[in-house]
Short mmCIF file of C-alpha atoms and ligand atoms in Angstrom, two decimals:
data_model
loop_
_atom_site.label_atom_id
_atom_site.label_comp_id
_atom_site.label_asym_id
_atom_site.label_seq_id
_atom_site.Cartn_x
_atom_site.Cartn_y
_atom_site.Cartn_z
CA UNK V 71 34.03 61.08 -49.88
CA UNK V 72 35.81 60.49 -46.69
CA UNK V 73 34.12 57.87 -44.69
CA UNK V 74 33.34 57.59 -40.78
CA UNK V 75 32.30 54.47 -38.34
CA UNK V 76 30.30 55.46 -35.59
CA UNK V 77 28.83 52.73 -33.21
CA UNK V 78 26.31 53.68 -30.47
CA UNK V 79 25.85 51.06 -27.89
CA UNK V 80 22.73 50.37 -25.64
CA UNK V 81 22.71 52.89 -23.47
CA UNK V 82 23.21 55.62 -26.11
CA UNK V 83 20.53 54.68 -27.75
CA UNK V 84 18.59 53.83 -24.38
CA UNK V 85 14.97 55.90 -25.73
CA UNK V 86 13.99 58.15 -28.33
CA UNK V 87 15.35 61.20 -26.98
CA UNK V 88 19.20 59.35 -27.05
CA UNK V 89 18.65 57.97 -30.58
CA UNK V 90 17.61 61.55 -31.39
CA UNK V 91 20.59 62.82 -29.95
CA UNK V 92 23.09 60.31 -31.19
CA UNK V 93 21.73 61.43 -34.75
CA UNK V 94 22.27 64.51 -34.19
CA UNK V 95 25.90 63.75 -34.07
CA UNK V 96 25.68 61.68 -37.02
CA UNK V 97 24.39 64.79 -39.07
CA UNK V 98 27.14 66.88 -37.61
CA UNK V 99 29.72 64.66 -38.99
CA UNK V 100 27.58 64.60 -42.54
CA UNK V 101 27.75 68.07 -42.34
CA UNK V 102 31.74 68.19 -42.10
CA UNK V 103 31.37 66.41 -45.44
CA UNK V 104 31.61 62.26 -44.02
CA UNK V 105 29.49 59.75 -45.32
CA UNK V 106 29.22 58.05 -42.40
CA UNK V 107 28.07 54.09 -41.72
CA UNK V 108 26.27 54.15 -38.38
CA UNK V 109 26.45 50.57 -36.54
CA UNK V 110 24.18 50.82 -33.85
CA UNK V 111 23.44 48.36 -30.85
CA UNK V 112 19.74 47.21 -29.41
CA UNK V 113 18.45 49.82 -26.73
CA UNK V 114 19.86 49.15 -22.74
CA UNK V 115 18.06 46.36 -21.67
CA UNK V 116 16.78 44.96 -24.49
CA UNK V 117 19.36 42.26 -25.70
CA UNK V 118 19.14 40.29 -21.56
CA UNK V 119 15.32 40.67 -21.89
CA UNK V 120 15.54 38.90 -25.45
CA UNK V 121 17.97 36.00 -24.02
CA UNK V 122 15.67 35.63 -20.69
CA UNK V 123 12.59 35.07 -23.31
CA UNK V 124 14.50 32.27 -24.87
CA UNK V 125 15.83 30.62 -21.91
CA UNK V 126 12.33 30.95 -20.13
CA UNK V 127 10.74 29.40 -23.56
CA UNK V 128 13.29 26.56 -23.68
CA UNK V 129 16.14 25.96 -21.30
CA UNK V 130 17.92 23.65 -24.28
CA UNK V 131 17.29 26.06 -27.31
CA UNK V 132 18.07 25.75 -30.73
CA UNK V 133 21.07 28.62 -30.70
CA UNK V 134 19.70 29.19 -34.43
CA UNK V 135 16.69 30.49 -33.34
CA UNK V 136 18.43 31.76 -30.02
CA UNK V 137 20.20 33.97 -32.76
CA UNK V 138 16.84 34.82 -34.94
CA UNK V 139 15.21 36.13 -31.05
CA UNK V 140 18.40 38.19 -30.01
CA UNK V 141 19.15 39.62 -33.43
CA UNK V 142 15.98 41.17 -33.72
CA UNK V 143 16.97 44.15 -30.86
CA UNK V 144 19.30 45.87 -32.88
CA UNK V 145 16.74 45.88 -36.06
CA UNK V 146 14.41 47.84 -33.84
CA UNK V 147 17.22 51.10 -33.37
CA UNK V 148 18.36 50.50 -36.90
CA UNK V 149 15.40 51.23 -38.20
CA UNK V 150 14.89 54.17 -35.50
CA UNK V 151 18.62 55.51 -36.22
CA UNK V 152 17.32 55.52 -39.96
CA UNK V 153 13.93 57.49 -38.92
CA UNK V 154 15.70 59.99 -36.30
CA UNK V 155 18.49 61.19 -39.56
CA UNK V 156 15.76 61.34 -41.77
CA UNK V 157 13.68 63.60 -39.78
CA UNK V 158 17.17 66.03 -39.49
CA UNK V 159 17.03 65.75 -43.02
CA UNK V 160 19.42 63.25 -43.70
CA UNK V 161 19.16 60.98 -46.12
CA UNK V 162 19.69 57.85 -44.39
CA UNK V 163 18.36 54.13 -44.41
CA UNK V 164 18.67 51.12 -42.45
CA UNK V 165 20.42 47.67 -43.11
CA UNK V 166 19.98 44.41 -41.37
CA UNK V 167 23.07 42.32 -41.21
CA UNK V 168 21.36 39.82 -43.88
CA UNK V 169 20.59 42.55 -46.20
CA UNK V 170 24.32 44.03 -46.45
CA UNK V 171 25.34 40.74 -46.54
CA UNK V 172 27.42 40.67 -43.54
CA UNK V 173 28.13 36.77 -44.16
CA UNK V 174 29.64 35.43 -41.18
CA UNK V 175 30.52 31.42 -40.17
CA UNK V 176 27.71 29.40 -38.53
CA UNK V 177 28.83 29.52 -35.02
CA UNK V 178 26.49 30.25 -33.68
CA UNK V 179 26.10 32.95 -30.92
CA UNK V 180 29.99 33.56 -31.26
CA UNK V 181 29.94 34.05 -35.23
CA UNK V 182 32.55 35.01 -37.18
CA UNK V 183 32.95 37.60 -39.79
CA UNK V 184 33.42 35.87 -43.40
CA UNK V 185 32.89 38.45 -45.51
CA UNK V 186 31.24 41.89 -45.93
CA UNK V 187 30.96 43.26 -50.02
CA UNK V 188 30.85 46.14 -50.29
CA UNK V 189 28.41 46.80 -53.35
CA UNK V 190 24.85 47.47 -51.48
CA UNK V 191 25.98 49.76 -49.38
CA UNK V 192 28.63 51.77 -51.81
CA UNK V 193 25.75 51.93 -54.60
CA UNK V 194 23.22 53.56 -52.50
CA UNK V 195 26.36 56.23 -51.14
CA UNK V 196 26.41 57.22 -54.84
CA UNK V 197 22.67 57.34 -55.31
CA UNK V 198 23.37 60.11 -52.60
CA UNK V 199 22.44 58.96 -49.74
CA UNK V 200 24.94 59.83 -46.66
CA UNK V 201 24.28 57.16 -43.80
CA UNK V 202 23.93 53.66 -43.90
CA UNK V 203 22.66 52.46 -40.39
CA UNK V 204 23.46 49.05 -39.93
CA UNK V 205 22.11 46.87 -37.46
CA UNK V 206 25.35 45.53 -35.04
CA UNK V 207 25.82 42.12 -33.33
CA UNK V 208 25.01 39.63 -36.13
CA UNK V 209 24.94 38.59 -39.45
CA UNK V 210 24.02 35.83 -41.67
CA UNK V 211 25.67 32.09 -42.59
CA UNK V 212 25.83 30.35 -45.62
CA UNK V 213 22.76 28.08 -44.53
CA UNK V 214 20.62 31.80 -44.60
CA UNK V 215 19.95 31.32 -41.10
CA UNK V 216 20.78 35.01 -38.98
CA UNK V 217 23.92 34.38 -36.62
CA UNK V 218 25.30 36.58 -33.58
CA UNK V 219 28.84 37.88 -32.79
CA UNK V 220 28.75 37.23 -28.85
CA UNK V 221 27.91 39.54 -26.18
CA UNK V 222 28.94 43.19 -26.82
CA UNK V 223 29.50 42.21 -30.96
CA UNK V 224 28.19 45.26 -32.18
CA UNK V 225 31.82 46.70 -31.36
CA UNK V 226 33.34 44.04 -33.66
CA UNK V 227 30.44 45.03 -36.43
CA UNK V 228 31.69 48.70 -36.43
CA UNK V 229 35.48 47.70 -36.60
CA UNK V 230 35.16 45.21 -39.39
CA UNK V 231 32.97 47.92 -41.43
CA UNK V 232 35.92 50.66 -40.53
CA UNK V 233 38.33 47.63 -42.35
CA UNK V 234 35.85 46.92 -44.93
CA UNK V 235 35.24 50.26 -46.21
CA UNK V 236 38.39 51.79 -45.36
CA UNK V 237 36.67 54.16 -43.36
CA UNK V 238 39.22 57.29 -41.95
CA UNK V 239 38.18 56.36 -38.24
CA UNK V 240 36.17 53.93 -36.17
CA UNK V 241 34.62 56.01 -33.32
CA UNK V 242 32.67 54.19 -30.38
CA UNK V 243 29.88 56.32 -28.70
CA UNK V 244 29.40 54.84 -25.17
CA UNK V 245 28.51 55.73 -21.88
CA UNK V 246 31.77 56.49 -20.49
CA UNK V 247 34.52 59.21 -22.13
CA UNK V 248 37.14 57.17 -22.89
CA UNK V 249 39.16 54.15 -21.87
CA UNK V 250 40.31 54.31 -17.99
CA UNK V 251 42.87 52.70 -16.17
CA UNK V 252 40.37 50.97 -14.74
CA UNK V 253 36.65 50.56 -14.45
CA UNK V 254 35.47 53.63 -13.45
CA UNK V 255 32.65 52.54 -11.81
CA UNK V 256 34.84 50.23 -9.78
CA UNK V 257 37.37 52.96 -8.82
CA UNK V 258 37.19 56.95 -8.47
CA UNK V 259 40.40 57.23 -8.98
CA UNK V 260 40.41 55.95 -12.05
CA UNK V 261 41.75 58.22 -14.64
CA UNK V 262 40.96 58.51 -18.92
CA UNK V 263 43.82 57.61 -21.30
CA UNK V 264 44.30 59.79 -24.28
CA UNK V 265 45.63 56.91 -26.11
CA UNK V 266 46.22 53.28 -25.15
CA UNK V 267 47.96 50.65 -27.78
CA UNK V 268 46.30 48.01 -29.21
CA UNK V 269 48.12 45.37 -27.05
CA UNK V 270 47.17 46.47 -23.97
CA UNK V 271 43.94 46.63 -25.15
CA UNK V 272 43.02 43.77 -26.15
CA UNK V 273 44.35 42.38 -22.79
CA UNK V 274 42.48 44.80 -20.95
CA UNK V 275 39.45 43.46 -23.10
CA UNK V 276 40.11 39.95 -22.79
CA UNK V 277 40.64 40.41 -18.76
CA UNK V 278 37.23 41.94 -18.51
CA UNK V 279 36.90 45.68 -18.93
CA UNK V 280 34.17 45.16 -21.57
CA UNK V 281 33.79 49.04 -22.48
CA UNK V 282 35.36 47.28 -25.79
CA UNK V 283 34.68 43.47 -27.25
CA UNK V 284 37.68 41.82 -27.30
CA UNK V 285 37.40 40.66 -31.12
CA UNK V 286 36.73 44.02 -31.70
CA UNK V 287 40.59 45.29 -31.01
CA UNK V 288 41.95 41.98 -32.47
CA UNK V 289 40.15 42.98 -35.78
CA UNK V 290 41.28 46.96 -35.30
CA UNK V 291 45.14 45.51 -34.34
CA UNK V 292 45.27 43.15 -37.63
CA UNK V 293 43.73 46.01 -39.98
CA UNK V 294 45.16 48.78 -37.99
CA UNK V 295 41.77 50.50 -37.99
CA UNK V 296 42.17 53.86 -35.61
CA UNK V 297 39.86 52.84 -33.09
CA UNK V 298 38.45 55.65 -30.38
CA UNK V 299 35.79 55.20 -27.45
CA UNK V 300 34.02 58.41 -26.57
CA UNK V 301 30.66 59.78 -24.83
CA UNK V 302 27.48 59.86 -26.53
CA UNK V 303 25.94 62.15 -23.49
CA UNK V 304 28.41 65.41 -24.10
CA UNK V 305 30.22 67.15 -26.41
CA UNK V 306 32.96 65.61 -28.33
CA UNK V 307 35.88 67.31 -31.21
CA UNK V 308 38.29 65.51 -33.01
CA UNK V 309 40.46 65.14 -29.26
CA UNK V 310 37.82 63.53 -27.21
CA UNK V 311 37.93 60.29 -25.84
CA UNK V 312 40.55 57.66 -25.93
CA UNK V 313 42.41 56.43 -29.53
CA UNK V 314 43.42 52.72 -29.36
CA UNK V 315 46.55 52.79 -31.74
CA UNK V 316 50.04 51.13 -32.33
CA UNK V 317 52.71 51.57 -29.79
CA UNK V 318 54.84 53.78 -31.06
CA UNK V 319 52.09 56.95 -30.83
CA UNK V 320 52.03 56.84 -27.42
CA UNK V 321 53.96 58.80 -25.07
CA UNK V 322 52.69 58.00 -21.87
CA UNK V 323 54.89 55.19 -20.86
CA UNK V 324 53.93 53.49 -17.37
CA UNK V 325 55.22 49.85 -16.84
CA UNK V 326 51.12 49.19 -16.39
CA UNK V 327 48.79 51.24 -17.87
CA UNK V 328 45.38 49.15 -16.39
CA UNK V 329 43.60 47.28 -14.07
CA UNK V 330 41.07 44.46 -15.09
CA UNK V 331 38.56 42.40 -13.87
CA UNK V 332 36.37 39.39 -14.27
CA UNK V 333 33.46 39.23 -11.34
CA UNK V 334 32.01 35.95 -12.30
CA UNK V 335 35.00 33.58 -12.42
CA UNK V 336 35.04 29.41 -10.87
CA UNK V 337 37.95 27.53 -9.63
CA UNK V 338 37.36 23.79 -10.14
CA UNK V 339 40.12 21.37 -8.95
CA UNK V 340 40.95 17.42 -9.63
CA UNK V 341 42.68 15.98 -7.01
CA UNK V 342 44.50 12.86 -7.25
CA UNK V 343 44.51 12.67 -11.01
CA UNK V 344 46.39 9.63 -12.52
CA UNK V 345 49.77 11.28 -13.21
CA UNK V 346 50.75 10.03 -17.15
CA UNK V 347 51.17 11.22 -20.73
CA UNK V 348 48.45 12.52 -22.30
CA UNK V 349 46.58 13.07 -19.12
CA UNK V 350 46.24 16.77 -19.50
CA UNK V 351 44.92 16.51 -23.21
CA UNK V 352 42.31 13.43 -21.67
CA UNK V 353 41.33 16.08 -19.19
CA UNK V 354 41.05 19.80 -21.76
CA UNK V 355 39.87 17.82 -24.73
CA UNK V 356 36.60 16.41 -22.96
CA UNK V 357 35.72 20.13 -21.60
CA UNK V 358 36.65 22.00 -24.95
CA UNK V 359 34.31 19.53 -26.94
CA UNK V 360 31.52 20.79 -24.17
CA UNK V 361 32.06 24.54 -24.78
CA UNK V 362 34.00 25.02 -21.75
CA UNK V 363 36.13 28.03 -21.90
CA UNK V 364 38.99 27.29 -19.88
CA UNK V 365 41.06 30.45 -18.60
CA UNK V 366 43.92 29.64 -16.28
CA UNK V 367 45.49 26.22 -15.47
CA UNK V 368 47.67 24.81 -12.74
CA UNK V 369 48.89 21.92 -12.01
CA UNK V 370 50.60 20.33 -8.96
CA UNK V 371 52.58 17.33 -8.01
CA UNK V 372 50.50 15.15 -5.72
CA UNK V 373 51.03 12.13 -3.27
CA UNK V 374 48.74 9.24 -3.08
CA UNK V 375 49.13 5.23 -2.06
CA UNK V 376 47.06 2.81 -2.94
CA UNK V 377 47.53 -1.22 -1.98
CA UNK V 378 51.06 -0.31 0.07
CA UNK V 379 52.13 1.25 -2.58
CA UNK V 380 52.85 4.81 -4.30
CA UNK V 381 51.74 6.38 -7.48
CA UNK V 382 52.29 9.09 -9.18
CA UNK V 383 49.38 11.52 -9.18
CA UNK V 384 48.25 14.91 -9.84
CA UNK V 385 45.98 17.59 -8.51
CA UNK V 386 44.73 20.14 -11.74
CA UNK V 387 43.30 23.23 -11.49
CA UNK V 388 41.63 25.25 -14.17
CA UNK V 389 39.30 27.94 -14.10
CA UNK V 390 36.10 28.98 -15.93
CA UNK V 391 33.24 31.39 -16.07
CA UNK V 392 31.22 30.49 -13.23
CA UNK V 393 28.26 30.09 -16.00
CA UNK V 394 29.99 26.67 -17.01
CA UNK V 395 30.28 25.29 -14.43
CA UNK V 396 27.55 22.74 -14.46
CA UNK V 397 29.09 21.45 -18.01
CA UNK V 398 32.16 21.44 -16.99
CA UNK V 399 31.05 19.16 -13.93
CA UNK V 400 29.46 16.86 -16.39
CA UNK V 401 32.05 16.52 -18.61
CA UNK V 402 35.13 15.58 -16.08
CA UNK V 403 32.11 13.34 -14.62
CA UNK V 404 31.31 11.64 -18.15
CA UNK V 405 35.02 11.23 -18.79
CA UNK V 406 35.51 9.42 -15.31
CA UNK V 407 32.57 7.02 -16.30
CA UNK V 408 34.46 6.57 -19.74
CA UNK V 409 37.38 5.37 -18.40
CA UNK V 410 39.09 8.23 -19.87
CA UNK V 411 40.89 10.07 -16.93
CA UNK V 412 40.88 8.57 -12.72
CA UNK V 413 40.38 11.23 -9.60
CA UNK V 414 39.54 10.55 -6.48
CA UNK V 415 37.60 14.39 -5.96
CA UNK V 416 36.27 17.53 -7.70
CA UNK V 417 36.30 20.55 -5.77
CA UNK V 418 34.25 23.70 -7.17
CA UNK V 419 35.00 27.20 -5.68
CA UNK V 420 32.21 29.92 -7.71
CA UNK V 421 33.26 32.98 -5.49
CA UNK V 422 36.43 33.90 -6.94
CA UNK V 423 37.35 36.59 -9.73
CA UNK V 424 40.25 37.65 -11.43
CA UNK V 425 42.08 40.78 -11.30
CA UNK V 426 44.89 41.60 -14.04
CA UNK V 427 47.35 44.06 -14.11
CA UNK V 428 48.31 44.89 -17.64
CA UNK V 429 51.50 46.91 -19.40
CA UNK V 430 53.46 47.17 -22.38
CA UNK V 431 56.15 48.42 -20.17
CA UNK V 432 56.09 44.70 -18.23
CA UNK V 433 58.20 43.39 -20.96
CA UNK V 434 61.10 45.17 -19.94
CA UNK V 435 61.07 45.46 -16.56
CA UNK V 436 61.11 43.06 -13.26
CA UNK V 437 59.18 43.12 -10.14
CA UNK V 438 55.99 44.15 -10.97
CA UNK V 439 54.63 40.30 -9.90
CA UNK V 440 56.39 41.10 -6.95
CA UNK V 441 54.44 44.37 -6.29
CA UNK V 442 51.43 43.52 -7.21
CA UNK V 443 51.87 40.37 -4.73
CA UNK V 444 52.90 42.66 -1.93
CA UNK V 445 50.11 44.99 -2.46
CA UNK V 446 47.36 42.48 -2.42
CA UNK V 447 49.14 40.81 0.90
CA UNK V 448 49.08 44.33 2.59
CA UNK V 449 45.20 44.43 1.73
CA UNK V 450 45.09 40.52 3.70
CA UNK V 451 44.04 39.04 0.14
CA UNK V 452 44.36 35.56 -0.64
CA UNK V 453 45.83 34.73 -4.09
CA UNK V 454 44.26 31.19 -5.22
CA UNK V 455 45.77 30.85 -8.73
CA UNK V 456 48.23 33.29 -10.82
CA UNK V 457 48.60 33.21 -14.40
CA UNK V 458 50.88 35.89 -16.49
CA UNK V 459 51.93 36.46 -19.67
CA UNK V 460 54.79 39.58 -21.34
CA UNK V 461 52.20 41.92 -20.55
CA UNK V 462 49.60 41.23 -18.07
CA UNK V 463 49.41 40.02 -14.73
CA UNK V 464 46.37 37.51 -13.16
CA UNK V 465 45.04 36.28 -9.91
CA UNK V 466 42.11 34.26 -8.96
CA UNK V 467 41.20 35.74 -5.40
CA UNK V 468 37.77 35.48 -3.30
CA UNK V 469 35.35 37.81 -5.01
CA UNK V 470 34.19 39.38 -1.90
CA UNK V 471 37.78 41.12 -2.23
CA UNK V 472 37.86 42.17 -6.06
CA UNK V 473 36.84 45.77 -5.69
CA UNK V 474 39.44 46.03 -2.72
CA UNK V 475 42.27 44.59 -4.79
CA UNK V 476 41.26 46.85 -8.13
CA UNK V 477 41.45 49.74 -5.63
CA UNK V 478 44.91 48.55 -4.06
CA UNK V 479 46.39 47.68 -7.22
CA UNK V 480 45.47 51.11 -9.09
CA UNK V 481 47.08 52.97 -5.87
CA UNK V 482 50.28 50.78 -6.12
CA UNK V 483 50.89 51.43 -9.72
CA UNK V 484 50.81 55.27 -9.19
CA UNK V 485 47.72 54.90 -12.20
CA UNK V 486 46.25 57.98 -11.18
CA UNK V 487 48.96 60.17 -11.60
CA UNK V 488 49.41 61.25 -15.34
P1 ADP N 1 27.97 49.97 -24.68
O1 ADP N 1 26.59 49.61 -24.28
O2 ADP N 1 28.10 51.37 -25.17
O3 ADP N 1 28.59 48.97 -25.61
P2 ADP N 1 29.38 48.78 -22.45
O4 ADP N 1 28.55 48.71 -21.21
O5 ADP N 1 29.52 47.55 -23.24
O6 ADP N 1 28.82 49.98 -23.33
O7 ADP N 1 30.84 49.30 -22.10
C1 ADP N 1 31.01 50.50 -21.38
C2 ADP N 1 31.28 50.18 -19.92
O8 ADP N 1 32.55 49.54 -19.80
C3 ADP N 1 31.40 51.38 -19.03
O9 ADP N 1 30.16 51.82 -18.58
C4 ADP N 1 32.31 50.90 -17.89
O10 ADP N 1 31.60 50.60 -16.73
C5 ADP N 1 32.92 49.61 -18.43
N1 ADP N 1 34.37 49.56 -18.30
C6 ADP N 1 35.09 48.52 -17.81
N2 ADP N 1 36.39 48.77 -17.81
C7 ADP N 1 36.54 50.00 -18.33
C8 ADP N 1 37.69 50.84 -18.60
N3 ADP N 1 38.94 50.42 -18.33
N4 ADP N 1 37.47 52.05 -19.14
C9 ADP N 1 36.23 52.47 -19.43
N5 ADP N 1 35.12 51.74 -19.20
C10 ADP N 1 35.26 50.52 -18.65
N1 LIG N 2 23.14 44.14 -28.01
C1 LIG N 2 24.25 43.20 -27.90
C2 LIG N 2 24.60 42.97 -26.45
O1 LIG N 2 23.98 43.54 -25.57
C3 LIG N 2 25.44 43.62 -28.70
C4 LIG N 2 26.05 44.94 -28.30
O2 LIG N 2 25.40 45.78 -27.67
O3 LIG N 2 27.21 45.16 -28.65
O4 LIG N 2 25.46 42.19 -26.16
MG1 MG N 3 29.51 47.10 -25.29
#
């Protein structure tokens, strides 16, 4: 039998009457002769209400049991999905991610996928039955102990199950019809993309437009899984939506194909750091061993006497989700007290945000820093830190501005012209 991925995310499967509905496409798809795994997320709502229970119960929580509380949404609409198809006269049941096994590392809250066998699942599709619901976002680590995938992991479930079971197509129900140029709750002008590679993507992902999880598109690139986001609120054929896929299917070809955004971004700055070898390793190591995801990094040639005479100093900037700041504080402050690196300051900025232009077409052709510099300067935006790489684009600015400079930057690029 051909097989089919579907994912449903929260608000898709928001109530009763959307689970109802969303199986309702799962039996049409049954009905065109799929077996079909179902991966389905916890209902709208539910996962921030599960995290604010843990945090409210104990501010330093054991992330194993943070896991065992936050898994437990997505059980709930498994076993609902499983209900709903059965009710339709499917014959359906539901898995939790310990029951496949989805076996996964023990990071906790940002597990990894070890390994998913196949057998469970496969010997109940030849008993007969046609969909395996499977709960998304988590899993379970050699220790037996349940594990999540991050924020938004139920995405990454439904891809590594499309790789897993070779299934013909990964499809991703979601509020929204497709991939945009940009958020299109940010911009009205925003416009869907029939296709979009992989590539741009994942940068699109990793920049912030979270309609996909970034791992998710990493795993779909590396198994070349054909990937599509659609709407769970309207009709859909085998052309809706958007189709993440390699390159060289798409014929669309814009120098940048999206506009990104991160709202809750922080600038932190050393100044005067003791300018030697080793000093930006002294300065990284100490915040990667405290979790500190560190995104963009700049650092400047600085002036400083001391006794009469000069010495070579630095100022470093990095920046961070504004979340972390408060570790990140503590662990330039613990280094200082170690001995381990010497500033005279820390300065925190926690309004900025970052917005990303991002092409495949940037790779072979100039100027589009230039532009997008221009552009943001016509709209009177400050740029506090720029970071690029062959196909994206980034600048820290005042988040006050980031709708503004989405807005500007979509315009520039002509995005909204096909
Ligand atoms: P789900 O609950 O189905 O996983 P998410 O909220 O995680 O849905 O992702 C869908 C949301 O992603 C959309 O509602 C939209 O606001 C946002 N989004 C951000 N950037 C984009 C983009 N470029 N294209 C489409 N949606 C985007
Ligand atoms: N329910 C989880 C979350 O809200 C996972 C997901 O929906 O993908 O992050
Ligand atoms: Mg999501």
């Amino acid at each position: 039998m051909p097989l089919l991925v579907m994912k449903f995310g929260g608000t898709s499967v928001a109530d009763l009457a959307r689970i109802k509905n969303a199986a309702s496409k799962v039996r049409r798809e049954v009905e065109r002769g799929y077996d079909v795994i179902v991966i389905v997320s916890a209902m709208s709502g539910k996962t921030n209400e599960l995290v604010a229970w843990v945090e409210q119960t104990s501010p330093l929580f054991d992330a194993r049991e943070y896991d065992a509380v936050v898994a437990s949404g997505e059980n709930v609409t498994a076993g609902l999905m499983a209900l709903a198809l059965q009710e339709m006269d499917v014959p359906a049941r539901s898995w939790q991610g310990w029951q496949v096994p989805i076996n996964t590392t023990s990071a906790h809250s940002a597990a990894r996928f070890v390994t998913i066998p196949r057998d469970n699942i496969d010997a109940k599709f030849a008993e007969g039955m046609k969909v395996a619901v499977v709960a998304g976002f988590q899993g379970v680590s050699a220790e037996g102990r349940i594990t999540t995938l991050g924020r938004g992991g139920s995405d990454t479930t439904a891809v590594a199950f499309a790789a897993a079971f070779g299934a013909e197509r990964c499809d991703i129900y979601t509020d929204v019809d497709g991939v945009y140029t940009t958020d299109p709750r940010i911009s009205a002008k925003a416009r869907k993309l029939d296709r979009i590679a992989y590539e741009e993507m994942l940068e699109l992902a990793s920049l912030g437009a979270k309609v996909l999880q970034t791992r998710s598109v990493e795993l779909a690139m590396r198994y070349k899984v054909r990937l599509r986001v659609l709407s769970s609120f309207e009709e859909t054929d085998e052309n809706s939506g958007t189709l993440v896929c390699d390159e060289d299917e798409i014929m669309e070809s814009k120098v940048v194909s999206g506009v990104a955004y991160s709202r809750d971004e922080a600038k932190m700055t050393l100044l005067r750091v003791e300018d030697r070898p080793g000093i930006a390793a002294a300065i990284f190591g100490p915040l990667a061993d405290s979790g500190v995801n560190v995104d963009m990094i700049v650092q400047n040639i600085s002036e400083k006497t001391e006794d009469g005479k000069s010495i070579a100093v630095t100022d470093m900037t990095f920046s961070c989700p504004v979340t972390q700041v408060g570790r990140a504080r503590k662990a330039m402050e613990d280094a200082r007290k170690a001995g381990i690196i010497r500033y005279d300051e820390l300065i925190e900025d926690t309004d900025v945000a970052k917005v990303s232009v991002v092409g495949i077409g940037m790779r072979s052709h100039a100027g589009v820093a230039a532009t997008m510099f221009k552009a943001l300067a016509a709209e009177n935006v400050n740029i506090k830190v720029i970071a690029t790489s062959e196909i994206k684009i980034s600048v820290l600015i005042d988040r006050k501005y980031m709708e503004l400079a989405v807005q500007a930057l979509h315009d520039t690029f002509g995005l909204d012209k096909a």
